[in-house]
Tab-separated table of C-alpha atoms in Angstrom:
chain	number	residue	atom	x	y	z
A	1	MET	CA	80.528	71.902	81.761
A	2	GLU	CA	83.792	73.428	82.959
A	3	LYS	CA	83.582	74.714	86.524
A	4	PHE	CA	83.783	78.486	86.961
A	5	TYR	CA	85.678	79.466	90.091
A	6	ASP	CA	85.019	82.381	92.411
A	7	ARG	CA	84.636	85.959	91.031
A	8	LYS	CA	81.373	86.233	93.012
A	9	LYS	CA	81.921	89.892	93.937
A	10	GLU	CA	82.820	90.829	90.377
A	11	LEU	CA	79.778	89.031	88.943
A	12	GLN	CA	77.514	90.696	91.505
A	13	THR	CA	78.962	94.095	90.602
A	14	LEU	CA	78.448	93.428	86.881
A	15	LEU	CA	74.831	92.439	87.545
A	16	GLN	CA	74.198	95.674	89.422
A	17	ILE	CA	75.762	97.683	86.586
A	18	GLU	CA	73.656	95.854	84.007
A	19	LYS	CA	70.502	96.657	85.972
A	20	GLN	CA	71.508	100.322	86.125
A	21	SER	CA	72.200	100.414	82.373
A	22	LYS	CA	68.534	99.759	81.573
A	23	THR	CA	67.808	103.355	82.602
A	24	ASN	CA	71.247	105.018	82.400
A	25	ALA	CA	73.995	104.065	79.971
A	26	CYS	CA	76.975	102.427	81.688
A	27	PHE	CA	80.583	102.253	80.550
A	28	THR	CA	82.702	99.741	82.494
A	29	VAL	CA	86.442	99.284	82.133
A	30	ILE	CA	87.894	95.940	83.258
A	31	THR	CA	91.651	95.821	83.823
A	32	GLY	CA	94.121	93.311	85.229
A	33	ARG	CA	97.349	91.601	84.212
A	34	ARG	CA	97.400	89.269	81.228
A	35	ARG	CA	96.239	85.700	81.965
A	36	ILE	CA	94.196	86.830	84.992
A	37	GLY	CA	90.844	85.715	83.531
A	38	LYS	CA	89.178	88.939	82.303
A	39	THR	CA	87.715	87.380	79.147
A	40	LYS	CA	86.593	84.282	81.061
A	41	LEU	CA	84.770	86.465	83.594
A	42	ILE	CA	83.045	88.525	80.896
A	43	LYS	CA	81.987	85.507	78.813
A	44	ASN	CA	80.591	83.828	81.933
A	45	PHE	CA	78.650	86.993	82.752
A	46	ILE	CA	77.103	87.486	79.286
A	47	ALA	CA	76.381	83.787	78.655
A	48	ASP	CA	72.624	84.091	79.306
A	49	LYS	CA	72.154	87.767	78.407
A	50	LYS	CA	71.318	89.794	75.319
A	51	SER	CA	74.843	90.737	74.371
A	52	ALA	CA	77.472	91.066	71.670
A	53	TYR	CA	81.120	90.143	72.189
A	54	LEU	CA	83.503	91.981	69.841
A	55	PHE	CA	87.150	90.951	69.744
A	56	THR	CA	89.586	93.502	68.336
A	57	THR	CA	91.888	92.028	65.714
A	58	ARG	CA	94.619	94.138	64.122
A	59	ASN	CA	93.068	93.998	60.679
A	60	ALA	CA	92.278	96.861	58.328
A	61	GLU	CA	89.500	99.045	59.736
A	62	LYS	CA	87.103	98.132	56.924
A	63	THR	CA	87.667	94.397	57.536
A	64	LEU	CA	87.119	94.729	61.302
A	65	CYS	CA	83.933	96.766	60.723
A	66	SER	CA	82.547	94.050	58.439
A	67	TYR	CA	83.412	91.338	60.996
A	68	TRP	CA	81.806	93.262	63.873
A	69	GLN	CA	78.766	94.222	61.799
A	70	LYS	CA	77.992	90.550	61.223
A	71	ILE	CA	78.348	89.709	64.951
A	72	LEU	CA	76.106	92.638	65.970
A	73	GLU	CA	73.340	91.493	63.650
A	74	GLU	CA	73.548	87.864	64.800
A	75	SER	CA	73.863	88.679	68.512
A	76	ILE	CA	71.578	91.654	69.222
A	77	GLY	CA	69.656	92.109	65.961
A	78	LEU	CA	71.344	95.350	64.902
A	79	LYS	CA	70.883	95.532	61.122
A	80	ILE	CA	72.892	98.171	59.315
A	81	PHE	CA	72.080	98.513	55.635
A	82	GLY	CA	75.082	99.113	53.457
A	83	THR	CA	78.755	98.804	54.266
A	84	VAL	CA	80.256	100.578	57.272
A	85	GLU	CA	83.963	101.264	56.814
A	86	LYS	CA	84.791	103.303	59.936
A	87	LEU	CA	84.672	102.072	63.528
A	88	SER	CA	83.451	105.479	64.681
A	89	ASP	CA	80.428	105.215	62.353
A	90	LEU	CA	79.733	101.682	63.593
A	91	PHE	CA	79.898	102.807	67.237
A	92	GLU	CA	77.484	105.646	66.468
A	93	GLN	CA	75.021	103.136	64.972
A	94	ILE	CA	75.344	100.988	68.104
A	95	MET	CA	74.615	103.978	70.357
A	96	ILE	CA	71.579	104.996	68.269
A	97	TYR	CA	70.276	101.403	68.441
A	98	SER	CA	70.707	101.421	72.219
A	99	LYS	CA	68.109	104.200	72.581
A	100	ASP	CA	65.364	101.610	72.078
A	101	HIS	CA	67.199	98.397	72.967
A	102	SER	CA	68.909	97.407	76.196
A	103	PHE	CA	71.914	95.091	75.772
A	104	THR	CA	75.495	94.439	76.846
A	105	LEU	CA	78.285	95.238	74.395
A	106	VAL	CA	81.773	93.901	75.093
A	107	ILE	CA	84.868	95.124	73.252
A	108	ASP	CA	87.869	92.943	74.091
A	109	GLU	CA	91.495	93.941	73.412
A	110	PHE	CA	90.152	97.491	73.333
A	111	GLN	CA	93.618	99.076	73.390
A	112	ASP	CA	94.412	97.544	69.988
A	113	ILE	CA	91.943	99.910	68.289
A	114	ASP	CA	94.730	102.502	68.594
A	115	TYR	CA	96.749	100.486	66.038
A	116	ILE	CA	93.806	100.471	63.622
A	117	ASN	CA	92.629	104.075	63.889
A	118	LYS	CA	94.345	106.506	66.252
A	119	SER	CA	91.496	109.007	66.048
A	120	PHE	CA	88.837	106.500	67.170
A	121	PHE	CA	89.022	107.266	70.890
A	122	SER	CA	88.310	110.979	70.389
A	123	GLN	CA	85.484	110.136	67.949
A	124	MET	CA	84.101	107.640	70.474
A	125	GLN	CA	84.218	110.318	73.173
A	126	ASN	CA	82.113	112.685	71.062
A	127	THR	CA	79.541	109.996	70.261
A	128	TRP	CA	79.337	108.805	73.883
A	129	ASP	CA	78.956	112.330	75.254
A	130	SER	CA	76.196	113.253	72.815
A	131	LEU	CA	74.141	110.027	72.946
A	132	LYS	CA	74.645	108.478	76.406
A	133	ALA	CA	71.756	110.415	78.012
A	134	SER	CA	69.194	108.590	75.869
A	135	SER	CA	71.033	105.225	75.716
A	136	LYS	CA	70.391	101.921	77.506
A	137	ILE	CA	73.728	100.351	76.637
A	138	ASN	CA	75.827	98.339	79.066
A	139	LEU	CA	79.248	98.878	77.494
A	140	ILE	CA	82.169	96.819	78.808
A	141	VAL	CA	85.727	97.196	77.500
A	142	CYS	CA	88.823	95.317	78.546
A	143	GLY	CA	92.328	94.715	77.285
A	144	SER	CA	95.351	92.549	77.965
A	145	ILE	CA	97.974	95.330	78.027
A	146	TYR	CA	97.503	96.907	81.431
A	147	SER	CA	99.691	99.963	80.841
A	148	LEU	CA	97.862	100.962	77.638
A	149	MET	CA	94.420	100.487	79.194
A	150	ALA	CA	95.472	102.623	82.147
A	151	LYS	CA	96.765	105.327	79.796
A	152	ILE	CA	93.546	105.409	77.753
A	153	PHE	CA	91.295	105.875	80.781
A	154	LYS	CA	93.477	107.431	83.501
A	155	ASP	CA	95.638	109.904	81.597
A	156	GLU	CA	94.032	113.369	81.757
A	157	LYS	CA	95.300	114.131	78.249
A	158	GLU	CA	93.424	111.210	76.692
A	159	PRO	CA	89.923	111.722	75.207
A	160	LEU	CA	88.315	108.877	77.181
A	161	PHE	CA	89.615	110.115	80.525
A	162	GLY	CA	86.673	110.377	82.940
A	163	ARG	CA	84.226	108.741	80.526
A	164	SER	CA	83.908	105.348	82.209
A	165	THR	CA	81.146	105.061	84.805
A	166	HIS	CA	82.595	101.980	86.523
A	167	SER	CA	85.927	100.182	86.712
A	168	ILE	CA	86.846	96.694	87.883
A	169	HIS	CA	90.460	95.699	88.491
A	170	LEU	CA	90.652	91.914	88.420
A	171	LYS	CA	93.047	90.433	90.958
A	172	PRO	CA	94.517	86.918	91.199
A	173	PHE	CA	92.562	84.160	92.912
A	174	THR	CA	92.883	84.204	96.697
A	175	PRO	CA	94.727	81.369	98.496
A	176	SER	CA	91.437	79.660	99.431
A	177	VAL	CA	90.387	79.525	95.755
A	178	VAL	CA	93.826	78.239	94.657
A	179	LYS	CA	93.458	75.563	97.328
A	180	GLU	CA	89.925	74.708	96.149
A	181	ILE	CA	91.077	74.289	92.544
A	182	LEU	CA	94.029	72.072	93.507
A	183	LYS	CA	91.764	69.953	95.705
A	184	ASP	CA	89.327	69.443	92.805
A	185	PHE	CA	92.157	68.157	90.590
A	186	ASN	CA	94.115	66.360	93.341
A	187	PRO	CA	92.014	65.544	96.445
A	188	LYS	CA	95.128	64.110	98.172
A	189	PHE	CA	97.356	67.137	97.601
A	190	LYS	CA	100.070	67.978	100.113
A	191	SER	CA	101.083	71.407	101.451
A	192	GLU	CA	104.219	71.246	99.278
A	193	ASP	CA	102.023	70.891	96.178
A	194	LEU	CA	99.926	73.904	97.169
A	195	LEU	CA	103.012	76.000	97.902
A	196	CYS	CA	104.554	75.101	94.529
A	197	LEU	CA	101.320	75.966	92.719
A	198	TYR	CA	101.196	79.332	94.502
A	199	MET	CA	104.858	79.980	93.692
A	200	LEU	CA	104.268	79.386	89.975
A	201	SER	CA	100.877	81.069	89.621
A	202	GLY	CA	100.306	83.516	92.457
A	203	GLY	CA	96.621	82.824	91.831
A	204	VAL	CA	96.707	83.775	88.112
A	205	ALA	CA	94.020	81.634	86.486
A	206	LYS	CA	95.807	80.789	83.222
A	207	TYR	CA	98.902	79.420	84.972
A	208	ILE	CA	96.854	77.342	87.402
A	209	PHE	CA	94.782	75.695	84.674
A	210	LEU	CA	97.769	75.176	82.355
A	211	LEU	CA	99.197	73.004	85.108
A	212	MET	CA	95.940	71.347	86.209
A	213	TYR	CA	94.838	70.350	82.697
A	214	ALA	CA	98.323	68.966	82.045
A	215	GLY	CA	97.882	66.677	85.071
A	216	ALA	CA	100.626	68.573	86.937
A	217	THR	CA	98.998	68.484	90.378
A	218	THR	CA	102.039	67.664	92.530
A	219	LYS	CA	105.227	69.606	93.129
A	220	GLN	CA	107.305	67.177	91.071
A	221	LYS	CA	104.885	67.168	88.119
A	222	MET	CA	104.541	70.960	88.220
A	223	LEU	CA	108.293	71.482	88.006
A	224	ASP	CA	108.521	68.833	85.263
A	225	CYS	CA	105.813	70.698	83.363
A	226	VAL	CA	107.604	74.050	83.751
A	227	CYS	CA	111.033	72.653	82.778
A	228	ASN	CA	109.882	71.285	79.464
A	229	MET	CA	110.494	72.130	75.825
A	230	ALA	CA	106.858	73.120	75.207
A	231	SER	CA	106.361	75.004	78.484
A	232	PRO	CA	104.798	78.480	78.135
A	233	PHE	CA	106.231	79.325	81.568
A	234	LEU	CA	109.703	79.583	79.999
A	235	THR	CA	108.779	82.519	77.756
A	236	ASP	CA	105.622	84.110	79.124
A	237	GLY	CA	107.451	86.506	81.456
A	238	ARG	CA	109.469	87.939	78.593
A	239	ASP	CA	106.484	88.105	76.218
A	240	ILE	CA	104.222	89.887	78.700
A	241	LEU	CA	106.814	92.456	79.720
A	242	ILE	CA	107.863	93.292	76.165
A	243	SER	CA	104.195	93.817	75.223
A	244	GLU	CA	103.823	96.138	78.241
A	245	ILE	CA	107.157	97.978	78.149
A	246	GLY	CA	108.053	97.981	74.462
A	247	LYS	CA	111.507	98.296	72.898
A	248	ASP	CA	113.282	99.764	75.946
A	249	TYR	CA	112.789	96.641	78.042
A	250	GLY	CA	116.498	95.884	78.600
A	251	ILE	CA	117.089	98.094	81.632
A	252	TYR	CA	113.763	97.077	83.158
A	253	PHE	CA	114.707	93.396	82.870
A	254	SER	CA	118.051	94.128	84.548
A	255	ILE	CA	116.285	95.897	87.416
A	256	LEU	CA	113.830	93.032	87.890
A	257	GLN	CA	116.654	90.508	87.909
A	258	ALA	CA	118.499	92.580	90.537
A	259	ILE	CA	115.390	92.646	92.756
A	260	ALA	CA	114.817	88.912	92.257
A	261	THR	CA	118.381	88.160	93.405
A	262	GLY	CA	117.907	90.028	96.688
A	263	HIS	CA	118.989	93.587	95.870
A	264	THR	CA	115.864	95.314	97.144
A	265	ALA	CA	117.074	98.806	98.131
A	266	GLN	CA	117.292	101.414	95.385
A	267	ASN	CA	120.929	102.273	96.156
A	268	GLU	CA	121.805	98.586	95.670
A	269	ILE	CA	119.900	98.468	92.384
A	270	ASP	CA	121.533	101.729	91.224
A	271	SER	CA	124.957	100.262	91.985
A	272	ILE	CA	124.273	97.179	89.852
A	273	ILE	CA	122.670	99.062	86.948
A	274	GLN	CA	125.241	101.896	87.186
A	275	LYS	CA	122.648	104.667	86.962
A	276	ASN	CA	119.781	106.222	88.924
A	277	THR	CA	116.855	103.810	88.546
A	278	GLY	CA	114.247	105.858	90.421
A	279	ALA	CA	112.139	106.689	87.359
A	280	TYR	CA	112.310	103.104	86.084
A	281	LEU	CA	111.231	101.713	89.470
A	282	GLN	CA	108.302	104.132	89.588
A	283	ASN	CA	107.241	103.037	86.089
A	284	LEU	CA	107.439	99.369	87.056
A	285	GLN	CA	105.126	100.074	89.969
A	286	LYS	CA	102.710	102.737	88.725
A	287	VAL	CA	102.600	102.206	84.959
A	288	PHE	CA	103.174	98.472	84.572
A	289	GLY	CA	102.011	97.166	87.979
A	290	ILE	CA	104.857	94.663	88.249
A	291	THR	CA	106.727	95.796	91.371
A	292	GLU	CA	105.772	97.391	94.660
A	293	GLN	CA	107.668	99.441	97.200
A	294	ILE	CA	107.256	98.270	100.760
A	295	ARG	CA	108.171	100.010	104.014
A	296	PRO	CA	108.132	98.818	107.622
A	297	LEU	CA	104.613	98.907	109.022
A	298	LEU	CA	103.813	102.277	110.670
A	299	SER	CA	106.807	104.008	109.066
A	300	LYS	CA	106.245	107.348	107.341
A	301	SER	CA	105.639	107.415	103.590
A	302	GLU	CA	108.828	109.386	103.046
A	303	SER	CA	110.921	106.884	105.024
A	304	ARG	CA	114.054	105.798	103.172
A	305	ASN	CA	113.952	102.428	104.914
A	306	ALA	CA	112.149	100.990	101.887
A	307	ARG	CA	112.484	97.841	99.812
A	308	TRP	CA	111.357	96.897	96.333
A	309	GLN	CA	109.809	93.558	95.509
A	310	ILE	CA	108.277	91.910	92.449
A	311	ALA	CA	104.575	91.849	93.272
A	312	ASP	CA	103.607	89.135	90.786
A	313	GLU	CA	104.516	85.612	91.946
A	314	TYR	CA	105.074	84.169	88.471
A	315	MET	CA	107.297	87.131	87.507
A	316	HIS	CA	109.169	86.689	90.789
A	317	PHE	CA	109.785	83.031	89.873
A	318	TYR	CA	110.619	83.901	86.242
A	319	PHE	CA	113.334	86.414	87.138
A	320	SER	CA	114.687	84.274	89.962
A	321	PHE	CA	115.147	81.097	87.916
A	322	LEU	CA	114.208	81.296	84.239
A	323	TYR	CA	115.514	84.628	82.970
A	324	SER	CA	118.888	84.024	84.619
A	325	HIS	CA	119.214	80.600	82.954
A	326	GLN	CA	118.314	81.444	79.366
A	327	ASP	CA	121.467	79.666	78.214
A	328	LEU	CA	120.174	76.351	79.585
A	329	ILE	CA	116.765	76.920	78.002
A	330	GLU	CA	118.344	77.667	74.610
A	331	LEU	CA	120.484	74.524	74.899
A	332	GLY	CA	117.393	72.507	75.808
A	333	ASN	CA	119.040	71.415	79.048
A	334	TYR	CA	115.813	71.285	81.066
A	335	ASP	CA	117.060	68.724	83.588
A	336	MET	CA	119.839	71.052	84.726
A	337	LEU	CA	117.383	73.964	84.841
A	338	LYS	CA	115.227	71.927	87.203
A	339	GLN	CA	118.272	71.117	89.323
A	340	PHE	CA	118.993	74.845	89.735
A	341	ILE	CA	115.390	75.412	90.834
A	342	LEU	CA	115.468	72.512	93.301
A	343	ARG	CA	118.834	73.589	94.744
A	344	ASN	CA	117.332	76.916	95.819
A	345	TYR	CA	113.758	75.751	96.251
A	346	GLU	CA	113.493	75.629	100.050
A	347	THR	CA	115.068	79.054	100.592
A	348	PHE	CA	112.996	80.624	97.826
A	349	THR	CA	109.683	79.115	98.929
A	350	GLY	CA	110.293	80.278	102.501
A	351	LYS	CA	109.601	83.803	101.244
A	352	ILE	CA	106.725	82.595	99.049
A	353	LEU	CA	105.134	81.009	102.117
A	354	GLU	CA	105.293	84.384	103.869
A	355	ARG	CA	103.555	86.003	100.893
A	356	TYR	CA	100.982	83.189	100.841
A	357	PHE	CA	100.039	83.793	104.479
A	358	THR	CA	99.934	87.558	103.929
A	359	ALA	CA	97.431	86.989	101.098
A	360	LYS	CA	95.510	84.495	103.270
A	361	LEU	CA	95.211	87.033	106.083
A	362	GLU	CA	94.175	89.738	103.604
A	363	GLU	CA	91.429	87.406	102.399
A	364	GLU	CA	90.156	87.000	105.979
A	365	GLY	CA	90.511	90.756	106.523
A	366	ASN	CA	90.047	91.219	110.286
A	367	PHE	CA	92.371	94.241	110.538
A	368	THR	CA	92.957	97.781	109.313
A	369	LYS	CA	96.691	97.526	108.508
A	370	ILE	CA	98.983	94.704	107.417
A	371	GLY	CA	102.658	94.475	106.541
A	372	GLY	CA	106.110	93.417	107.645
A	373	TRP	CA	108.439	95.327	109.929
A	374	TRP	CA	112.194	95.767	110.220
A	375	ASP	CA	114.386	98.273	112.007
A	376	LYS	CA	116.827	100.612	110.250
A	377	LYS	CA	119.730	98.179	110.477
A	378	SER	CA	117.544	95.123	109.758
A	379	ASN	CA	118.730	93.543	113.011
A	380	ASN	CA	115.126	92.958	114.048
A	381	GLU	CA	112.563	91.831	111.516
A	382	ILE	CA	109.003	90.545	111.775
A	383	ASP	CA	107.418	88.664	108.873
A	384	ILE	CA	103.774	89.763	109.202
A	385	ILE	CA	101.892	92.099	111.514
A	386	THR	CA	98.185	92.884	111.390
A	387	ILE	CA	96.754	95.848	113.310
A	388	ASN	CA	93.102	96.383	114.220
A	389	GLU	CA	92.767	100.071	115.062
A	390	LEU	CA	89.136	99.655	116.155
A	391	GLN	CA	89.868	96.973	118.738
A	392	LYS	CA	93.358	98.352	119.505
A	393	ASN	CA	95.152	95.045	119.111
A	394	CYS	CA	97.590	93.423	116.742
A	395	GLN	CA	98.709	89.952	115.705
A	396	ILE	CA	102.402	89.318	115.169
A	397	TYR	CA	103.470	86.344	113.047
A	398	GLU	CA	106.635	84.460	112.209
A	399	VAL	CA	106.544	82.248	109.108
A	400	LYS	CA	108.772	79.193	108.570
A	401	ARG	CA	108.430	76.175	106.316
A	402	GLN	CA	109.023	73.854	109.279
A	403	LYS	CA	107.068	74.321	112.507
A	404	ASN	CA	110.080	73.390	114.674
A	405	LYS	CA	112.058	76.308	113.216
A	406	ILE	CA	109.650	78.890	114.670
A	407	LYS	CA	111.230	80.596	117.715
A	408	LEU	CA	108.430	82.261	119.633
A	409	ASP	CA	110.771	83.475	122.379
A	410	LYS	CA	112.779	85.511	119.839
A	411	LEU	CA	109.561	86.682	118.186
A	412	GLU	CA	108.388	87.924	121.599
A	413	GLU	CA	111.569	89.999	121.976
A	414	LYS	CA	111.068	91.587	118.548
A	415	ALA	CA	107.363	92.112	119.253
A	416	GLN	CA	108.162	94.103	122.378
A	417	ILE	CA	110.455	96.408	120.370
A	418	PHE	CA	107.767	96.928	117.713
A	419	MET	CA	105.003	97.503	120.298
A	420	GLN	CA	106.814	100.619	121.528
A	421	ASN	CA	105.120	102.246	118.511
A	422	LEU	CA	101.634	101.279	119.734
A	423	ASN	CA	100.890	102.502	123.246
A	424	GLY	CA	97.741	101.013	124.760
A	425	TYR	CA	97.483	98.164	122.214
A	426	ALA	CA	97.284	94.482	123.145
A	427	TYR	CA	99.108	91.928	121.017
A	428	ASN	CA	99.454	88.196	120.389
A	429	ILE	CA	102.277	86.298	118.738
A	430	GLN	CA	101.856	83.258	116.530
A	431	GLY	CA	103.815	81.029	114.170
A	432	PHE	CA	102.733	79.878	110.722
A	433	SER	CA	104.253	76.857	108.991
A	434	MET	CA	103.328	74.701	106.017
A	435	GLU	CA	101.061	72.733	108.356
A	436	ASP	CA	98.801	75.803	108.549
A	437	MET	CA	98.282	76.268	104.797
C-alpha cells in the first residue's frame, strides 16, 4: 500500500468535524493550490467511513445527476426512484436522507458546478438553510481553482457566503516531511538533492511524487527529469495560472517574470510593465495566492520599504527559468535549457536555501514573529530573524550555501543596528548552511 505522508493535523480536524456532524450538520470547505494533495487527503480520510465521493465533470446536468445518483446508491444506500435531472433536486434528496442517516459526502471540483448550472449555488443555499437543523450530514467540498473557491465562499455577494461551518486551507509539506519522503526514496541523499527537490516542489505533493516515482532522487536526475520532452514541469505553471486568471493572463505573466528576475519593488515593476501594477499585484496576492508582499521585520504596515516575491517555489522556478526560455522548449533544445539552469543554479538556490530555513523555523515555531530585515537603502540586510515576545529574545541568522562564506562578525554589526528597535531584548546570532539542512 502506498505510504500516506503527514497531514496529521488535518486528519484530526476532519475526524472532529465528522464526530460533530452526527448531531449537527457540518459543511467543510477545503482549499489550497492545485497539486497540493486535497483529493488525496479526502480519499484517505473517507477510506474506512460511510461516505460518497462525487467528482464534478463538465457534462450536461442531467448526465451528471445520473452519474451521481448511481454513486450515491452504491456508496451510502440512497435510492431515488425515477430520474433526477437537476442537481438542486438531487442535493435536496441527499439532505432529506441525512435526517435519518449519518454519512460523509464529498463534492470534488465543486467550482465547476457553476459551468453546469449557474443557479445551483443559490438553490443549494436555500436547501441547506432549511434542512441543516435536522441533518446529520458531513459535507465536504473542495476544488482545484483556488480563486473561484475563494469567491464562492468568501465573497459577501455570493449565496454560499457564510454557509460553511469549517474551512481547511491545505499548505505544502513542511521541510521535515520533504526530507522524510526523499529519504524513503533515496536513503543516501545529499543536501544538494534535498535543496533541488525543495526548489522544484516547495513541498507540493504532486511535484515531489512525479520526481520520486520517476526515480529522480538526485539533483542531476531531477534536472534531467524537468528538462525533458514529456516533463509536466515545463507547462504546469502556465496551465495553472491560465485556469486561475483566465484570458487576461498576459500582464500577470509579465509581472511575475519581472519579480522572478529581481525587480521586487513596485516602482521597478511599473517601470518594466509601463503602467501602474498595484491592482494586479494585489490580485496576485489576495485573489490568486501566488505572490506575497514582504516588509522588513518590525516595520509599519504602511511602510513603502516593501518587496514582492513569488510565494510558490515551483512558480518561482518556472518564471525564473522555464517561462523565459520558451523558445528553447519549443525547439526541443532541453540540453541548453538545462545549461541555463545550471549556470544560475548556485545563485538561485542561495535564496531558496534561505526560504527553506525560514520554513524549517516556522515548522519548529518557537517565536512570535519571523521575517527578514533590511534598511531603507538596503545597505544592511539580515536573512532571517525570529522574535519571541514572551521571552524577550531573538535569533538572528545568516544563510549561505557554504559554511565558510558565513561572516558572523559582519552579522554581529548588522544585528546591533537591528537591535536598536528592541530595547531590553537579548539576542543570539547564528549561521545556516547546507550542512544544517
